Coordinates of N, CA and C in Angstrom, one line a residue:
X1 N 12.9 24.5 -0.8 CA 13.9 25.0 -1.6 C 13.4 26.3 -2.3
X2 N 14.1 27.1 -2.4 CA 14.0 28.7 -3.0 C 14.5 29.1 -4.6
X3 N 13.6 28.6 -5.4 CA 14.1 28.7 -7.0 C 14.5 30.7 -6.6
X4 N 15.7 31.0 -7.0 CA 15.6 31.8 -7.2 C 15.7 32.8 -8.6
X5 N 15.2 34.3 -8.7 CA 14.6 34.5 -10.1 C 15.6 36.0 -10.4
X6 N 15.1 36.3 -11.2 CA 16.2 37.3 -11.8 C 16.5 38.5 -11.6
X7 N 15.4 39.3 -10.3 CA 15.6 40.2 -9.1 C 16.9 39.8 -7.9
X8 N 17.1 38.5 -7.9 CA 18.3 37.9 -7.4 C 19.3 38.0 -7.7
X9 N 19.8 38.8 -9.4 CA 21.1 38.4 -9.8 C 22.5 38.7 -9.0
X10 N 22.4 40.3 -8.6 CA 23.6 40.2 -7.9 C 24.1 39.7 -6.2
X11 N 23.0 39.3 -5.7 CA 23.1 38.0 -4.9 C 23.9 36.7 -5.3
X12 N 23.3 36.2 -6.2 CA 24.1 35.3 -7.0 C 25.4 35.7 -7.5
X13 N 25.5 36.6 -8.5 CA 26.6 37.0 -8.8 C 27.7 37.1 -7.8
X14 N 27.3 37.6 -6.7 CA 28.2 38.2 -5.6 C 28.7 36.4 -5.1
X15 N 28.2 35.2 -5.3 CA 28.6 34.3 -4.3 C 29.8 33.9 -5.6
X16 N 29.2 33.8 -6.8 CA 30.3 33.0 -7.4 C 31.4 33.9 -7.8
X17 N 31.7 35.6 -7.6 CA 32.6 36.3 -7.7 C 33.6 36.3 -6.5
X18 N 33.0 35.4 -5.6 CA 33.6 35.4 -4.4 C 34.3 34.4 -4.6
X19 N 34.0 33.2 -5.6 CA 34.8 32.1 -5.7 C 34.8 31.8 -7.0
X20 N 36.0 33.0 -7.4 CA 36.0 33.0 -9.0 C 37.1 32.1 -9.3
X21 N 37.9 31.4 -8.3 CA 39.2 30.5 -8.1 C 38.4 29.3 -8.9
X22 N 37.5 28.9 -8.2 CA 36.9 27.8 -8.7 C 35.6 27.9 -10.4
X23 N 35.4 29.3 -10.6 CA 34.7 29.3 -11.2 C 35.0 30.1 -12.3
X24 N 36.0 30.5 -13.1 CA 36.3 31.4 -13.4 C 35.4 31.7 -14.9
X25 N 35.1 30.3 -15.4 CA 34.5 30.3 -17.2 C 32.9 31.1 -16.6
X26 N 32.9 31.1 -15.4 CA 31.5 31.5 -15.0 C 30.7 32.9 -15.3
X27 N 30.0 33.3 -16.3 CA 29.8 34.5 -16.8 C 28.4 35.2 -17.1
X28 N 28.3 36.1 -16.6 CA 27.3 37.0 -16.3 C 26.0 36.7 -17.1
X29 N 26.4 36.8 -18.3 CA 24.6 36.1 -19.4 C 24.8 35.0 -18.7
X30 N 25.1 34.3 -18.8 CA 25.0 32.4 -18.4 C 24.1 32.7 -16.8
X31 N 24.5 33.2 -15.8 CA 23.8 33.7 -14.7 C 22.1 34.3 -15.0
X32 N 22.5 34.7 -15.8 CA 21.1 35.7 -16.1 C 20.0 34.5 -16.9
X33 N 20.6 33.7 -17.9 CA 20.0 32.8 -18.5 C 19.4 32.0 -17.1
X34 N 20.2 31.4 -16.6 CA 20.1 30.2 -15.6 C 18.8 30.6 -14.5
X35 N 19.1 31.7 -14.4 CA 18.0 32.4 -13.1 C 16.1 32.7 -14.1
X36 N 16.7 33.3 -15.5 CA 15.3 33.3 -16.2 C 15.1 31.7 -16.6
X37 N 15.4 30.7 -16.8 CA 15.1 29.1 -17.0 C 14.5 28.3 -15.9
X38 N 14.7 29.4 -14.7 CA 14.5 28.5 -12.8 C 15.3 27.6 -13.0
X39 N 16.7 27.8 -13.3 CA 17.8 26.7 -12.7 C 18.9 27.0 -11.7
X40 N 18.2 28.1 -10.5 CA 19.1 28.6 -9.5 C 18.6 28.3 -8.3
X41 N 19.3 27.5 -7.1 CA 18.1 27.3 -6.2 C 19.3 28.0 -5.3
X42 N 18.7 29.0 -4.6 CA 19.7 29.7 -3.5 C 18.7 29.5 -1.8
X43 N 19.5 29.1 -1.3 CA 18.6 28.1 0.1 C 20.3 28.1 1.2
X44 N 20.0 28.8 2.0 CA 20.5 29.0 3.4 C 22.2 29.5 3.0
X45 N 22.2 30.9 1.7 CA 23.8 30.8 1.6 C 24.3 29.7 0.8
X46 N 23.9 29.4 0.1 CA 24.5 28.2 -0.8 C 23.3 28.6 -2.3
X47 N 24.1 28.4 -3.6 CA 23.4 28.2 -4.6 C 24.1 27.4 -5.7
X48 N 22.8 26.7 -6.0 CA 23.1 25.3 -6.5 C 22.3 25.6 -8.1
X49 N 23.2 25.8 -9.1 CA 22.7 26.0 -10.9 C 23.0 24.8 -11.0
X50 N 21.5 24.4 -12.0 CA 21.1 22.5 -12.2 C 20.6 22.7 -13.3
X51 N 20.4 21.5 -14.3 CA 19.0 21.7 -15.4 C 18.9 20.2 -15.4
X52 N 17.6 19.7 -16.0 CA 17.5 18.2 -16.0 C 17.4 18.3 -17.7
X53 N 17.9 17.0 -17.9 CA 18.7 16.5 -18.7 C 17.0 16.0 -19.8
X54 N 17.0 16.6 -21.1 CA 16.1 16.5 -22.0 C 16.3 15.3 -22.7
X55 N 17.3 14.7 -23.0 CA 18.0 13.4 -23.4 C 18.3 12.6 -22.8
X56 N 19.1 11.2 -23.4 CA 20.1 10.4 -22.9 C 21.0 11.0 -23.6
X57 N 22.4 10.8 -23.2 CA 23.5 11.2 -24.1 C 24.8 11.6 -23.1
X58 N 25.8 11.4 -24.1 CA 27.6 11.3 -22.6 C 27.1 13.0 -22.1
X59 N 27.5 12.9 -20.1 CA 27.8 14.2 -19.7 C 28.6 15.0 -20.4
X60 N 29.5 15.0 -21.1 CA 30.2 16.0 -21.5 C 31.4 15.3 -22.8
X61 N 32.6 16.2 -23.4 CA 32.8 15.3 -24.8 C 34.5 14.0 -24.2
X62 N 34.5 14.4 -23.2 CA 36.1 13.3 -22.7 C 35.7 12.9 -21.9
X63 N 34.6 12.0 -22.3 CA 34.2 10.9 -21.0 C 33.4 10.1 -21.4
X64 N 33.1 8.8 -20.5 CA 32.1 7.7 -21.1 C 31.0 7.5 -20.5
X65 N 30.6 8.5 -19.2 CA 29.5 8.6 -18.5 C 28.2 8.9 -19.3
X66 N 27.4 8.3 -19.4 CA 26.0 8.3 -19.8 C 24.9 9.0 -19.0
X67 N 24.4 9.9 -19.3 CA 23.4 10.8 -18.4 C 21.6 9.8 -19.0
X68 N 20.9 10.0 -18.3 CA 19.8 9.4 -19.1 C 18.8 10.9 -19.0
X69 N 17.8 10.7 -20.2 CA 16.8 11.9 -19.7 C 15.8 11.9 -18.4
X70 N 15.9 12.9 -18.2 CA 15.1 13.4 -17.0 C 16.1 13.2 -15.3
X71 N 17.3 12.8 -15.7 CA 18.2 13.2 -14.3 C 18.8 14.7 -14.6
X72 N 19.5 14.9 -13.6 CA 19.9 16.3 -13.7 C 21.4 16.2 -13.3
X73 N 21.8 17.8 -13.7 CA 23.0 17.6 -13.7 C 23.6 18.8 -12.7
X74 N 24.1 18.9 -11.5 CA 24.5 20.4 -11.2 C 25.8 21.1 -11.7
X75 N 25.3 22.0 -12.2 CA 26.5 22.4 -12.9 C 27.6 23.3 -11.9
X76 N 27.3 24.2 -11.1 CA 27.8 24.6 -9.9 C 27.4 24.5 -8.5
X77 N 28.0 24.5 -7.3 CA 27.6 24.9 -6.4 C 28.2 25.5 -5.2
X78 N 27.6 26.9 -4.9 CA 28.9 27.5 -4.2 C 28.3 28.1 -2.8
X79 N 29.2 27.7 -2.0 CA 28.7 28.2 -0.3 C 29.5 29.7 -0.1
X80 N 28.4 30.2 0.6 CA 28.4 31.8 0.9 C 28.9 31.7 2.7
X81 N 29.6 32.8 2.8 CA 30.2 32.7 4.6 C 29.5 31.8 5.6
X82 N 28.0 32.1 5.5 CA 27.2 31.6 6.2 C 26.3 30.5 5.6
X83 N 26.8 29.6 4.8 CA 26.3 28.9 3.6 C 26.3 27.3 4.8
X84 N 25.1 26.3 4.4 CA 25.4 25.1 5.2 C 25.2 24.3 3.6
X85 N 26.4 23.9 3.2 CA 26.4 23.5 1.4 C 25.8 21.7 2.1
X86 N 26.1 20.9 2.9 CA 25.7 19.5 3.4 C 24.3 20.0 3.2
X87 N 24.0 20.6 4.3 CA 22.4 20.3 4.4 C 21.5 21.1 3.0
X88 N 21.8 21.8 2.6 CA 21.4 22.1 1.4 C 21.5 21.1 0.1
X89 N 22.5 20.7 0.3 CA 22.8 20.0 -1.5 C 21.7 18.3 -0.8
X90 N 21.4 18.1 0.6 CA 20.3 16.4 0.7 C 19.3 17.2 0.5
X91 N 18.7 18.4 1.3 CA 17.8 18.8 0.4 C 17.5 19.0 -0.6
X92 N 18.3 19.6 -1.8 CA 18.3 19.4 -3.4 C 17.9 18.4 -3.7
X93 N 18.3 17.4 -3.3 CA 18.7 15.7 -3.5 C 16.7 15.1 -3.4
X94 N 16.5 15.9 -2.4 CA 14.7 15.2 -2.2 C 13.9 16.4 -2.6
X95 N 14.6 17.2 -2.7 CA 13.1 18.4 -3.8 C 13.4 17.9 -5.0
X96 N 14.4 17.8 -6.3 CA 14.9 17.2 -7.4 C 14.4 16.1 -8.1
X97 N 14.1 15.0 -6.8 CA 13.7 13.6 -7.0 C 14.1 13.5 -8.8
X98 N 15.4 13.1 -8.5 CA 15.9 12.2 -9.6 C 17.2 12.0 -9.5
X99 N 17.9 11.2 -10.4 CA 19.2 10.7 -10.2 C 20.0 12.4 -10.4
X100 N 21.2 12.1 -10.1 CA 22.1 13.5 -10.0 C 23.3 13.5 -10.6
X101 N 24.0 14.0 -11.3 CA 25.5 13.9 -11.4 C 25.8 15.5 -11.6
X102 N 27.4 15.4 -11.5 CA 28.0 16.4 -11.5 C 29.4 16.1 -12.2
X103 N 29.8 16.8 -12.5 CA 31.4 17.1 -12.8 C 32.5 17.7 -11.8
X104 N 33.4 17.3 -11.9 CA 34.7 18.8 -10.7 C 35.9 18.3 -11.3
X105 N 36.6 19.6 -11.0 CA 38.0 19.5 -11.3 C 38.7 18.3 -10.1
X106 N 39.6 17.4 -10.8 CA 39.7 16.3 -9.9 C 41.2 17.0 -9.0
X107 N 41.5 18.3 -8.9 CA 42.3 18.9 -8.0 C 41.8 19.4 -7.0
X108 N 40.1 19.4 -7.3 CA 39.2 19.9 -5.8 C 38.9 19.2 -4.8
X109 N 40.0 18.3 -4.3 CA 39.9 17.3 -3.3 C 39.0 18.0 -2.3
X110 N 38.8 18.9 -2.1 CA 38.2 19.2 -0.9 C 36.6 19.2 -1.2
X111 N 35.9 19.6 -2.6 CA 34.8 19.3 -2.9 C 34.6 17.5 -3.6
X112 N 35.5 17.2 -3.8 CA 34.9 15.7 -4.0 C 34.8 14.9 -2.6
X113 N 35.5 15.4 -1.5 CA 35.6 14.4 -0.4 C 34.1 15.0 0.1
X114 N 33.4 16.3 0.1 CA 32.5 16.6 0.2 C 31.2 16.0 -0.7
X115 N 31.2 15.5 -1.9 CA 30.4 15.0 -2.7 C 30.1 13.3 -2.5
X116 N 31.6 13.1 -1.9 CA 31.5 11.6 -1.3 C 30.6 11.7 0.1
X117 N 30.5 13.0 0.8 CA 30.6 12.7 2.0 C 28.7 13.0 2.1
X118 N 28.2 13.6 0.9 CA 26.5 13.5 0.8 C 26.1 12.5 0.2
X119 N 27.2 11.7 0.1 CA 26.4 10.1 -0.7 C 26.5 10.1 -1.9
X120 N 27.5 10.8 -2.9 CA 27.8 10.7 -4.0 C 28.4 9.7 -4.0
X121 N 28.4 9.1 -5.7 CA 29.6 8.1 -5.4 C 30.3 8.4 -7.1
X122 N 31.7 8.3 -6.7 CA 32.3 8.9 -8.7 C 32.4 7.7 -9.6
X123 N 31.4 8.0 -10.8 CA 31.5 7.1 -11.5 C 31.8 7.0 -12.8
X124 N 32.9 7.8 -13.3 CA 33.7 8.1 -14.2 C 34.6 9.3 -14.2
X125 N 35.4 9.5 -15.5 CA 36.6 10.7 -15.4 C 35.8 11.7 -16.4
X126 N 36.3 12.7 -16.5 CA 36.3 14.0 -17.7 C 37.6 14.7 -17.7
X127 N 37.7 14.8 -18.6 CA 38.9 16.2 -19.1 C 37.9 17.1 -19.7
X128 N 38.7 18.9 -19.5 CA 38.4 20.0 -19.9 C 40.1 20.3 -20.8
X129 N 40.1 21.1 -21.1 CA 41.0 22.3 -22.0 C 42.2 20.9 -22.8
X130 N 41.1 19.9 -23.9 CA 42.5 19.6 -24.3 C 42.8 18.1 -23.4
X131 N 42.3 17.9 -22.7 CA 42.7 16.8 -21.7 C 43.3 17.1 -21.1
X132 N 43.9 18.8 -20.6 CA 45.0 19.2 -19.8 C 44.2 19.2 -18.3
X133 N 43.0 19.2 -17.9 CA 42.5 19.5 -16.6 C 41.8 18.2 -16.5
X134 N 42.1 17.2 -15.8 CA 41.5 16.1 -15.6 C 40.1 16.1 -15.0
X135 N 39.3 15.8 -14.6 CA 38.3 15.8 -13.9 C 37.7 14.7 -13.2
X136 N 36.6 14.8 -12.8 CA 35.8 13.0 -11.9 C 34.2 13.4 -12.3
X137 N 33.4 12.6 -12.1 CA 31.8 12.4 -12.5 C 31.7 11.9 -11.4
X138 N 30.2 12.3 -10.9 CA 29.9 12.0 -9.7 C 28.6 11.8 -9.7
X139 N 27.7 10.7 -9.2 CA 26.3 10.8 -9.3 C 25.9 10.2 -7.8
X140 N 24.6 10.7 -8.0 CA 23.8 10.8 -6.7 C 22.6 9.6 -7.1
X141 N 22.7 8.4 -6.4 CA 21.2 8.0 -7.3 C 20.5 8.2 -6.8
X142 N 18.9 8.6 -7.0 CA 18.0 9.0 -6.2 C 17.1 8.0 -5.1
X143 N 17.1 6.6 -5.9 CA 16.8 5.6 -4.9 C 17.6 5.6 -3.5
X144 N 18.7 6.3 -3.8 CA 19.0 5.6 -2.7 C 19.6 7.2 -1.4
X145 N 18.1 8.1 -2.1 CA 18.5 9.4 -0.9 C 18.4 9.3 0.4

């Protein structure tokens, strides 16, 4: 896997501008942070922003999912034209070695059927803006990559 570093940024930038539908809170420091911290792994057209989790404590504030310390959490991940997001996100999965969760808007049927389909399995809900954007929790356990 390819941590990528902050000579990268408008590489990166360019993939999640491409899919600002899905990404829109997504913003330029936050990019620039994430890439100086090594939490960007960009590998075959796909980039995957993660950080592992310093604590236990809930993923996020409308939910009852429990993260523990030292799993990780991906916070985005976005496939480029020529992106293989499957085989990239098992590989994350065994460079990472640790449990995994994520968040999605639960209207992105097409990335949750995708998160099911690398062996995720959803194991709780979230709301964003208010409770008005429902969401799903998704974890990956690492035993069982």
């Amino acid at each position: 896997m390819h941590i990528a570093d902050i000579d990268e940024f408008d590489t990166v930038w360019k993939l999640f501008h491409e899919n600002k539908k899905w990404f829109p809170h997504v913003r330029k420091f936050h990019i620039r942070n994430r890439l100086k911290w090594k939490q960007v792994v960009l590998h075959n057209d796909v980039l995957i922003t993660h950080q592992i989790y310093k604590r236990t404590g809930k993923i996020g504030r409308n939910t009852d999912v429990v993260t523990e310390k030292g799993s990780a959490i991906i916070h985005q991940i976005v496939r480029g034209k020529d992106g293989n997001a499957q085989e990239t996100i098992k590989n994350f999965f065994e460079f990472i070695k640790t449990d995994v969760y994520l968040t999605v808007r639960k209207e992105n049927t097409v990335a949750c059927k995708f998160y099911e389909k690398v062996g995720m399995e959803q194991v709780g809900t979230i709301s964003w803006s208010e409770g008005n954007m429902p969401g799903l929790v998704y974890k990956k356990n690492y035993k069982n990559t």
